Amino acid sequence: QYRMHPELSRFPSNFFYEGSLQNGVCADERKLAKMDFPWPVVDKPMLFYVTQGQEEIAGSGTSYLNRTEASNVEKMTTRFLRCGVKPEQIGVITPYEGQRAYLVQYMQYQGTLPSKLYQGIEVASVDAFQGREKDLIIMSCVRSNEHQGIGFLNDPRRLNVALTRAKYGIIVVGNPKVLSKQQLWNHLLNFYKEQKVLVEGPLNNLKESMIQFSKPKQILNAANPGTHFMSTTVYDAREAMVPGSIYDRTGSNTTA
């Protein structure tokens, strides 16, 4: 692969491609000059940012949003912009149209910097980013509840797309207590924890999170972990995708 910083390709390669992804670029080729962003581990431009704000049903009644995550995404995009990153270098990914619309509005009207800067940041669904790339990706997971699960966030195809769009750095914003109930996310969260990039707190004073994960519901098929989840995904009626999605509202692939 010639897109990602080698550290960003480690989890996708091992989990989705049985370790077969070969890096065609080295770490030095994937460093943004003069970007003073507080990555928890200097030579690993990735982090999972722990939030526990509640999800809610969006005004349309057919999607979800998470105000706490939106606020944190704004802080991160602002920090990138202040580091000299151009708006068009940043992509914000979220699986929910309710969150996508809320993020666009929130950054424009509540953003710290002039609204015109935020207008240049692309905010789109996972599916809309398929086949594309950005220098920096921020993913807002949205789901944060006690009992309902995480819906189509548990689709390995979508997670694979989300994790492989960034060239120079990636941030995932979400609630580990909820996400870790699913094997797919449990593995990703443990990977981030092992790399010491599972963090919380203000951006200027990030610290490793000691949050306890939930016990996953399913037994992993070690022989082929990436495909194990294809048949066990549970979808939710409120998961309406943005126009042009390759999935319909029930989560089935409409191009099949």
PDB file of C-alpha atoms in Angstrom:
ATOM      1  CA  GLN A   1       0.000   0.000   0.000  1.00  0.00           C
ATOM      2  CA  TYR A   2       1.252   3.449  -0.936  1.00  0.00           C
ATOM      3  CA  ARG A   3      -1.255   5.580   0.997  1.00  0.00           C
ATOM      4  CA  MET A   4      -0.858   5.201   4.735  1.00  0.00           C
ATOM      5  CA  HIS A   5       1.850   5.913   7.250  1.00  0.00           C
ATOM      6  CA  PRO A   6       3.155   2.398   8.095  1.00  0.00           C
ATOM      7  CA  GLU A   7       1.799   2.617  11.657  1.00  0.00           C
ATOM      8  CA  LEU A   8      -1.697   3.267  10.289  1.00  0.00           C
ATOM      9  CA  SER A   9      -1.623   0.141   8.142  1.00  0.00           C
ATOM     10  CA  ARG A  10      -0.681  -2.274  10.943  1.00  0.00           C
ATOM     11  CA  PHE A  11      -4.146  -3.056  12.283  1.00  0.00           C
ATOM     12  CA  PRO A  12      -5.920  -3.221   8.871  1.00  0.00           C
ATOM     13  CA  SER A  13      -3.150  -5.428   7.481  1.00  0.00           C
ATOM     14  CA  ASN A  14      -3.198  -7.882  10.365  1.00  0.00           C
ATOM     15  CA  PHE A  15      -6.943  -7.950  10.925  1.00  0.00           C
ATOM     16  CA  PHE A  16      -8.474  -7.629   7.462  1.00  0.00           C
ATOM     17  CA  TYR A  17      -5.712  -8.877   5.159  1.00  0.00           C
ATOM     18  CA  GLU A  18      -3.983 -11.572   7.255  1.00  0.00           C
ATOM     19  CA  GLY A  19      -0.810  -9.491   7.413  1.00  0.00           C
ATOM     20  CA  SER A  20      -0.411  -9.361   3.644  1.00  0.00           C
ATOM     21  CA  LEU A  21      -0.386  -5.563   3.172  1.00  0.00           C
ATOM     22  CA  GLN A  22       3.106  -4.436   2.201  1.00  0.00           C
ATOM     23  CA  ASN A  23       4.113  -0.835   2.867  1.00  0.00           C
ATOM     24  CA  GLY A  24       5.367   1.000  -0.206  1.00  0.00           C
ATOM     25  CA  VAL A  25       6.069   4.171   1.777  1.00  0.00           C
ATOM     26  CA  CYS A  26       8.231   4.712   4.853  1.00  0.00           C
ATOM     27  CA  ALA A  27       7.381   6.730   7.965  1.00  0.00           C
ATOM     28  CA  ASP A  28       9.563   9.667   6.894  1.00  0.00           C
ATOM     29  CA  GLU A  29       7.506  10.017   3.700  1.00  0.00           C
ATOM     30  CA  ARG A  30       4.340  10.304   5.772  1.00  0.00           C
ATOM     31  CA  LYS A  31       5.210  13.161   8.119  1.00  0.00           C
ATOM     32  CA  LEU A  32       3.489  16.517   7.761  1.00  0.00           C
ATOM     33  CA  ALA A  33       6.136  19.212   8.050  1.00  0.00           C
ATOM     34  CA  LYS A  34       5.832  21.563  11.026  1.00  0.00           C
ATOM     35  CA  MET A  35       2.586  19.986  12.256  1.00  0.00           C
ATOM     36  CA  ASP A  36       2.635  20.392  16.029  1.00  0.00           C
ATOM     37  CA  PHE A  37      -0.171  18.006  16.967  1.00  0.00           C
ATOM     38  CA  PRO A  38       0.024  16.277  20.382  1.00  0.00           C
ATOM     39  CA  TRP A  39       0.070  12.645  19.233  1.00  0.00           C
ATOM     40  CA  PRO A  40       0.389  10.495  22.401  1.00  0.00           C
ATOM     41  CA  VAL A  41       3.288   8.570  20.838  1.00  0.00           C
ATOM     42  CA  VAL A  42       5.394  10.841  18.644  1.00  0.00           C
ATOM     43  CA  ASP A  43       6.144   8.353  15.859  1.00  0.00           C
ATOM     44  CA  LYS A  44       2.595   6.918  15.789  1.00  0.00           C
ATOM     45  CA  PRO A  45       0.205   9.488  14.265  1.00  0.00           C
ATOM     46  CA  MET A  46      -2.984   7.880  15.544  1.00  0.00           C
ATOM     47  CA  LEU A  47      -5.172   7.952  18.612  1.00  0.00           C
ATOM     48  CA  PHE A  48      -8.496   6.782  19.972  1.00  0.00           C
ATOM     49  CA  TYR A  49     -10.117   9.613  21.921  1.00  0.00           C
ATOM     50  CA  VAL A  50     -12.399   8.362  24.712  1.00  0.00           C
ATOM     51  CA  THR A  51     -15.770  10.083  25.084  1.00  0.00           C
ATOM     52  CA  GLN A  52     -18.875   8.972  26.955  1.00  0.00           C
ATOM     53  CA  GLY A  53     -21.495  11.508  25.879  1.00  0.00           C
ATOM     54  CA  GLN A  54     -24.885  10.035  25.076  1.00  0.00           C
ATOM     55  CA  GLU A  55     -26.195   9.429  21.589  1.00  0.00           C
ATOM     56  CA  GLU A  56     -29.615  10.820  20.686  1.00  0.00           C
ATOM     57  CA  ILE A  57     -32.056  10.466  17.837  1.00  0.00           C
ATOM     58  CA  ALA A  58     -31.558  13.178  15.229  1.00  0.00           C
ATOM     59  CA  GLY A  59     -34.353  15.599  14.357  1.00  0.00           C
ATOM     60  CA  SER A  60     -35.222  13.588  11.249  1.00  0.00           C
ATOM     61  CA  GLY A  61     -36.110  10.631  13.464  1.00  0.00           C
ATOM     62  CA  THR A  62     -34.177   8.329  11.143  1.00  0.00           C
ATOM     63  CA  SER A  63     -30.597   8.755  12.357  1.00  0.00           C
ATOM     64  CA  TYR A  64     -28.368   9.424  15.368  1.00  0.00           C
ATOM     65  CA  LEU A  65     -26.127  12.217  16.603  1.00  0.00           C
ATOM     66  CA  ASN A  66     -23.751  12.702  19.526  1.00  0.00           C
ATOM     67  CA  ARG A  67     -23.171  16.281  20.658  1.00  0.00           C
ATOM     68  CA  THR A  68     -20.188  15.471  22.878  1.00  0.00           C
ATOM     69  CA  GLU A  69     -18.363  13.810  20.004  1.00  0.00           C
ATOM     70  CA  ALA A  70     -19.167  16.742  17.709  1.00  0.00           C
ATOM     71  CA  SER A  71     -17.644  19.156  20.215  1.00  0.00           C
ATOM     72  CA  ASN A  72     -14.488  17.045  20.433  1.00  0.00           C
ATOM     73  CA  VAL A  73     -14.217  16.757  16.648  1.00  0.00           C
ATOM     74  CA  GLU A  74     -14.394  20.563  16.418  1.00  0.00           C
ATOM     75  CA  LYS A  75     -11.542  20.891  18.922  1.00  0.00           C
ATOM     76  CA  MET A  76      -9.408  18.473  16.915  1.00  0.00           C
ATOM     77  CA  THR A  77     -10.068  20.081  13.546  1.00  0.00           C
ATOM     78  CA  THR A  78      -9.307  23.476  15.101  1.00  0.00           C
ATOM     79  CA  ARG A  79      -6.009  22.167  16.464  1.00  0.00           C
ATOM     80  CA  PHE A  80      -5.083  20.794  13.027  1.00  0.00           C
ATOM     81  CA  LEU A  81      -5.941  24.112  11.371  1.00  0.00           C
ATOM     82  CA  ARG A  82      -3.879  26.029  13.922  1.00  0.00           C
ATOM     83  CA  CYS A  83      -0.963  23.717  13.132  1.00  0.00           C
ATOM     84  CA  GLY A  84      -1.048  24.974   9.562  1.00  0.00           C
ATOM     85  CA  VAL A  85      -3.044  22.125   8.046  1.00  0.00           C
ATOM     86  CA  LYS A  86      -5.307  23.235   5.201  1.00  0.00           C
ATOM     87  CA  PRO A  87      -9.048  22.486   5.467  1.00  0.00           C
ATOM     88  CA  GLU A  88      -8.998  20.338   2.323  1.00  0.00           C
ATOM     89  CA  GLN A  89      -6.398  18.056   3.941  1.00  0.00           C
ATOM     90  CA  ILE A  90      -8.880  17.022   6.651  1.00  0.00           C
ATOM     91  CA  GLY A  91     -11.703  14.512   6.308  1.00  0.00           C
ATOM     92  CA  VAL A  92     -14.311  13.798   8.984  1.00  0.00           C
ATOM     93  CA  ILE A  93     -16.024  10.419   8.700  1.00  0.00           C
ATOM     94  CA  THR A  94     -19.187   9.368  10.503  1.00  0.00           C
ATOM     95  CA  PRO A  95     -21.607   6.502   9.791  1.00  0.00           C
ATOM     96  CA  TYR A  96     -24.720   8.572  10.525  1.00  0.00           C
ATOM     97  CA  GLU A  97     -26.348  11.271   8.449  1.00  0.00           C
ATOM     98  CA  GLY A  98     -27.698  12.878  11.642  1.00  0.00           C
ATOM     99  CA  GLN A  99     -24.169  13.321  12.963  1.00  0.00           C
ATOM    100  CA  ARG A 100     -22.824  14.419   9.583  1.00  0.00           C
ATOM    101  CA  ALA A 101     -25.386  17.223   9.339  1.00  0.00           C
ATOM    102  CA  TYR A 102     -24.905  18.221  12.986  1.00  0.00           C
ATOM    103  CA  LEU A 103     -21.111  18.326  12.632  1.00  0.00           C
ATOM    104  CA  VAL A 104     -21.257  20.598   9.594  1.00  0.00           C
ATOM    105  CA  GLN A 105     -23.589  22.982  11.413  1.00  0.00           C
ATOM    106  CA  TYR A 106     -21.706  22.813  14.718  1.00  0.00           C
ATOM    107  CA  MET A 107     -18.297  23.579  13.224  1.00  0.00           C
ATOM    108  CA  GLN A 108     -19.669  26.421  11.141  1.00  0.00           C
ATOM    109  CA  TYR A 109     -21.564  28.136  13.964  1.00  0.00           C
ATOM    110  CA  GLN A 110     -19.693  27.005  17.099  1.00  0.00           C
ATOM    111  CA  GLY A 111     -16.187  26.646  15.701  1.00  0.00           C
ATOM    112  CA  THR A 112     -13.377  28.635  17.317  1.00  0.00           C
ATOM    113  CA  LEU A 113     -11.937  29.830  14.008  1.00  0.00           C
ATOM    114  CA  PRO A 114     -13.651  31.678  11.107  1.00  0.00           C
ATOM    115  CA  SER A 115     -16.488  29.573   9.696  1.00  0.00           C
ATOM    116  CA  LYS A 116     -15.038  29.677   6.183  1.00  0.00           C
ATOM    117  CA  LEU A 117     -12.172  27.448   7.318  1.00  0.00           C
ATOM    118  CA  TYR A 118     -14.528  24.727   8.528  1.00  0.00           C
ATOM    119  CA  GLN A 119     -16.526  24.878   5.306  1.00  0.00           C
ATOM    120  CA  GLY A 120     -13.460  23.534   3.515  1.00  0.00           C
ATOM    121  CA  ILE A 121     -13.395  20.390   5.661  1.00  0.00           C
ATOM    122  CA  GLU A 122     -15.201  17.465   4.062  1.00  0.00           C
ATOM    123  CA  VAL A 123     -17.638  15.731   6.408  1.00  0.00           C
ATOM    124  CA  ALA A 124     -19.130  12.581   4.904  1.00  0.00           C
ATOM    125  CA  SER A 125     -20.216   8.994   5.466  1.00  0.00           C
ATOM    126  CA  VAL A 126     -17.839   6.051   5.437  1.00  0.00           C
ATOM    127  CA  ASP A 127     -19.320   4.948   2.130  1.00  0.00           C
ATOM    128  CA  ALA A 128     -18.764   8.347   0.531  1.00  0.00           C
ATOM    129  CA  PHE A 129     -15.042   8.065   1.314  1.00  0.00           C
ATOM    130  CA  GLN A 130     -14.668   4.641  -0.293  1.00  0.00           C
ATOM    131  CA  GLY A 131     -11.829   4.675  -2.834  1.00  0.00           C
ATOM    132  CA  ARG A 132     -10.633   8.097  -1.663  1.00  0.00           C
ATOM    133  CA  GLU A 133      -8.071   9.523   0.737  1.00  0.00           C
ATOM    134  CA  LYS A 134      -7.277  12.517   2.936  1.00  0.00           C
ATOM    135  CA  ASP A 135      -4.087  13.519   4.705  1.00  0.00           C
ATOM    136  CA  LEU A 136      -5.851  13.432   8.077  1.00  0.00           C
ATOM    137  CA  ILE A 137      -9.015  11.573   9.078  1.00  0.00           C
ATOM    138  CA  ILE A 138     -11.195  12.017  12.164  1.00  0.00           C
ATOM    139  CA  MET A 139     -13.889   9.380  12.703  1.00  0.00           C
ATOM    140  CA  SER A 140     -16.888  10.063  14.946  1.00  0.00           C
ATOM    141  CA  CYS A 141     -18.474   6.748  15.988  1.00  0.00           C
ATOM    142  CA  VAL A 142     -21.633   8.325  17.532  1.00  0.00           C
ATOM    143  CA  ARG A 143     -23.097   5.239  19.218  1.00  0.00           C
ATOM    144  CA  SER A 144     -23.151   5.467  23.009  1.00  0.00           C
ATOM    145  CA  ASN A 145     -25.930   3.613  24.801  1.00  0.00           C
ATOM    146  CA  GLU A 146     -26.462   0.943  27.421  1.00  0.00           C
ATOM    147  CA  HIS A 147     -28.484  -1.662  25.558  1.00  0.00           C
ATOM    148  CA  GLN A 148     -29.078  -0.984  21.864  1.00  0.00           C
ATOM    149  CA  GLY A 149     -25.687  -2.005  20.520  1.00  0.00           C
ATOM    150  CA  ILE A 150     -23.754  -0.278  17.761  1.00  0.00           C
ATOM    151  CA  GLY A 151     -25.695  -1.177  14.627  1.00  0.00           C
ATOM    152  CA  PHE A 152     -23.778  -1.128  11.400  1.00  0.00           C
ATOM    153  CA  LEU A 153     -20.626   0.202  13.061  1.00  0.00           C
ATOM    154  CA  ASN A 154     -20.064  -3.529  13.480  1.00  0.00           C
ATOM    155  CA  ASP A 155     -19.605  -3.995   9.729  1.00  0.00           C
ATOM    156  CA  PRO A 156     -15.952  -4.925   9.045  1.00  0.00           C
ATOM    157  CA  ARG A 157     -16.139  -3.563   5.501  1.00  0.00           C
ATOM    158  CA  ARG A 158     -17.026  -0.107   6.772  1.00  0.00           C
ATOM    159  CA  LEU A 159     -14.428  -0.169   9.533  1.00  0.00           C
ATOM    160  CA  ASN A 160     -11.790  -1.249   7.023  1.00  0.00           C
ATOM    161  CA  VAL A 161     -12.691   1.668   4.733  1.00  0.00           C
ATOM    162  CA  ALA A 162     -12.688   4.151   7.627  1.00  0.00           C
ATOM    163  CA  LEU A 163      -9.286   3.055   8.929  1.00  0.00           C
ATOM    164  CA  THR A 164      -7.567   3.114   5.534  1.00  0.00           C
ATOM    165  CA  ARG A 165      -8.445   6.596   4.194  1.00  0.00           C
ATOM    166  CA  ALA A 166      -5.730   8.578   6.014  1.00  0.00           C
ATOM    167  CA  LYS A 167      -2.237   9.201   4.666  1.00  0.00           C
ATOM    168  CA  TYR A 168      -0.613  10.970   7.611  1.00  0.00           C
ATOM    169  CA  GLY A 169      -2.779  10.522  10.705  1.00  0.00           C
ATOM    170  CA  ILE A 170      -6.080   9.236  12.094  1.00  0.00           C
ATOM    171  CA  ILE A 171      -8.207   9.989  15.158  1.00  0.00           C
ATOM    172  CA  VAL A 172     -11.157   7.817  16.217  1.00  0.00           C
ATOM    173  CA  VAL A 173     -13.622   9.410  18.652  1.00  0.00           C
ATOM    174  CA  GLY A 174     -15.957   7.073  20.509  1.00  0.00           C
ATOM    175  CA  ASN A 175     -17.139   5.309  23.654  1.00  0.00           C
ATOM    176  CA  PRO A 176     -15.012   2.187  24.321  1.00  0.00           C
ATOM    177  CA  LYS A 177     -17.445   0.805  26.901  1.00  0.00           C
ATOM    178  CA  VAL A 178     -20.102   0.487  24.208  1.00  0.00           C
ATOM    179  CA  LEU A 179     -17.914  -0.334  21.211  1.00  0.00           C
ATOM    180  CA  SER A 180     -15.892  -3.017  23.006  1.00  0.00           C
ATOM    181  CA  LYS A 181     -18.990  -5.208  23.380  1.00  0.00           C
ATOM    182  CA  GLN A 182     -18.407  -6.226  19.761  1.00  0.00           C
ATOM    183  CA  GLN A 183     -15.410  -8.405  18.884  1.00  0.00           C
ATOM    184  CA  LEU A 184     -14.495  -6.274  15.896  1.00  0.00           C
ATOM    185  CA  TRP A 185     -14.084  -3.126  17.991  1.00  0.00           C
ATOM    186  CA  ASN A 186     -12.696  -4.987  20.988  1.00  0.00           C
ATOM    187  CA  HIS A 187      -9.697  -5.968  18.886  1.00  0.00           C
ATOM    188  CA  LEU A 188      -9.210  -2.433  17.572  1.00  0.00           C
ATOM    189  CA  LEU A 189      -9.482  -0.913  21.052  1.00  0.00           C
ATOM    190  CA  ASN A 190      -7.005  -3.399  22.493  1.00  0.00           C
ATOM    191  CA  PHE A 191      -4.633  -2.583  19.640  1.00  0.00           C
ATOM    192  CA  TYR A 192      -4.848   1.132  20.443  1.00  0.00           C
ATOM    193  CA  LYS A 193      -4.389   0.399  24.149  1.00  0.00           C
ATOM    194  CA  GLU A 194      -1.283  -1.718  23.470  1.00  0.00           C
ATOM    195  CA  GLN A 195       0.129   1.115  21.355  1.00  0.00           C
ATOM    196  CA  LYS A 196      -0.530   3.552  24.250  1.00  0.00           C
ATOM    197  CA  VAL A 197      -2.739   5.743  22.066  1.00  0.00           C
ATOM    198  CA  LEU A 198      -6.093   5.162  23.819  1.00  0.00           C
ATOM    199  CA  VAL A 199      -6.397   8.559  25.486  1.00  0.00           C
ATOM    200  CA  GLU A 200      -8.662  11.055  27.232  1.00  0.00           C
ATOM    201  CA  GLY A 201      -8.524  14.583  28.606  1.00  0.00           C
ATOM    202  CA  PRO A 202      -7.862  17.983  27.014  1.00  0.00           C
ATOM    203  CA  LEU A 203      -5.802  18.019  23.818  1.00  0.00           C
ATOM    204  CA  ASN A 204      -2.980  19.926  25.474  1.00  0.00           C
ATOM    205  CA  ASN A 205      -2.748  17.326  28.242  1.00  0.00           C
ATOM    206  CA  LEU A 206      -3.747  13.949  26.821  1.00  0.00           C
ATOM    207  CA  LYS A 207      -3.254  10.952  29.079  1.00  0.00           C
ATOM    208  CA  GLU A 208      -3.707   7.230  28.641  1.00  0.00           C
ATOM    209  CA  SER A 209      -7.237   6.156  29.474  1.00  0.00           C
ATOM    210  CA  MET A 210      -7.739   3.493  32.130  1.00  0.00           C
ATOM    211  CA  ILE A 211     -11.309   2.807  31.013  1.00  0.00           C
ATOM    212  CA  GLN A 212     -12.368  -0.817  31.332  1.00  0.00           C
ATOM    213  CA  PHE A 213     -13.670  -2.516  28.204  1.00  0.00           C
ATOM    214  CA  SER A 214     -16.835  -4.570  28.087  1.00  0.00           C
ATOM    215  CA  LYS A 215     -16.575  -8.289  27.498  1.00  0.00           C
ATOM    216  CA  PRO A 216     -17.292  -8.997  23.817  1.00  0.00           C
ATOM    217  CA  LYS A 217     -20.480 -10.850  22.985  1.00  0.00           C
ATOM    218  CA  GLN A 218     -19.113 -13.148  20.293  1.00  0.00           C
ATOM    219  CA  ILE A 219     -16.303 -15.662  20.040  1.00  0.00           C
ATOM    220  CA  LEU A 220     -13.763 -14.679  17.424  1.00  0.00           C
ATOM    221  CA  ASN A 221     -13.111 -17.049  14.561  1.00  0.00           C
ATOM    222  CA  ALA A 222      -9.329 -16.929  14.753  1.00  0.00           C
ATOM    223  CA  ALA A 223      -8.890 -18.592  11.377  1.00  0.00           C
ATOM    224  CA  ASN A 224     -10.475 -15.675   9.550  1.00  0.00           C
ATOM    225  CA  PRO A 225     -11.354 -12.878  11.995  1.00  0.00           C
ATOM    226  CA  GLY A 226     -12.082 -10.195   9.435  1.00  0.00           C
ATOM    227  CA  THR A 227     -14.880 -12.114   7.762  1.00  0.00           C
ATOM    228  CA  HIS A 228     -16.356 -13.570  10.953  1.00  0.00           C
ATOM    229  CA  PHE A 229     -18.444 -10.462  11.498  1.00  0.00           C
ATOM    230  CA  MET A 230     -20.041 -10.351   8.059  1.00  0.00           C
ATOM    231  CA  SER A 231     -22.888 -12.644   9.049  1.00  0.00           C
ATOM    232  CA  THR A 232     -23.376 -11.414  12.625  1.00  0.00           C
ATOM    233  CA  THR A 233     -23.964  -7.732  12.005  1.00  0.00           C
ATOM    234  CA  VAL A 234     -27.164  -6.318  13.522  1.00  0.00           C
ATOM    235  CA  TYR A 235     -28.678  -3.287  11.841  1.00  0.00           C
ATOM    236  CA  ASP A 236     -30.953  -0.577  13.165  1.00  0.00           C
ATOM    237  CA  ALA A 237     -33.871   1.091  11.399  1.00  0.00           C
ATOM    238  CA  ARG A 238     -32.528   4.559  12.210  1.00  0.00           C
ATOM    239  CA  GLU A 239     -29.336   4.007  10.252  1.00  0.00           C
ATOM    240  CA  ALA A 240     -30.322   5.958   7.154  1.00  0.00           C
ATOM    241  CA  MET A 241     -27.257   6.586   5.046  1.00  0.00           C
ATOM    242  CA  VAL A 242     -26.484   9.745   3.133  1.00  0.00           C
ATOM    243  CA  PRO A 243     -27.556   9.910  -0.528  1.00  0.00           C
ATOM    244  CA  GLY A 244     -25.345   7.877  -2.809  1.00  0.00           C
ATOM    245  CA  SER A 245     -24.562   5.239  -0.210  1.00  0.00           C
ATOM    246  CA  ILE A 246     -23.682   1.765  -1.440  1.00  0.00           C
ATOM    247  CA  TYR A 247     -25.921   0.424   1.332  1.00  0.00           C
ATOM    248  CA  ASP A 248     -29.652   0.813   1.743  1.00  0.00           C
ATOM    249  CA  ARG A 249     -31.321   1.663   5.054  1.00  0.00           C
ATOM    250  CA  THR A 250     -31.369  -1.952   6.220  1.00  0.00           C
ATOM    251  CA  GLY A 251     -27.631  -2.206   5.728  1.00  0.00           C
ATOM    252  CA  SER A 252     -27.710  -4.622   2.812  1.00  0.00           C
ATOM    253  CA  ASN A 253     -25.447  -3.962  -0.131  1.00  0.00           C
ATOM    254  CA  THR A 254     -27.620  -2.542  -2.891  1.00  0.00           C
ATOM    255  CA  THR A 255     -25.029  -3.200  -5.580  1.00  0.00           C
ATOM    256  CA  ALA A 256     -24.995  -6.958  -5.059  1.00  0.00           C
TER     257      ALA A 256
END
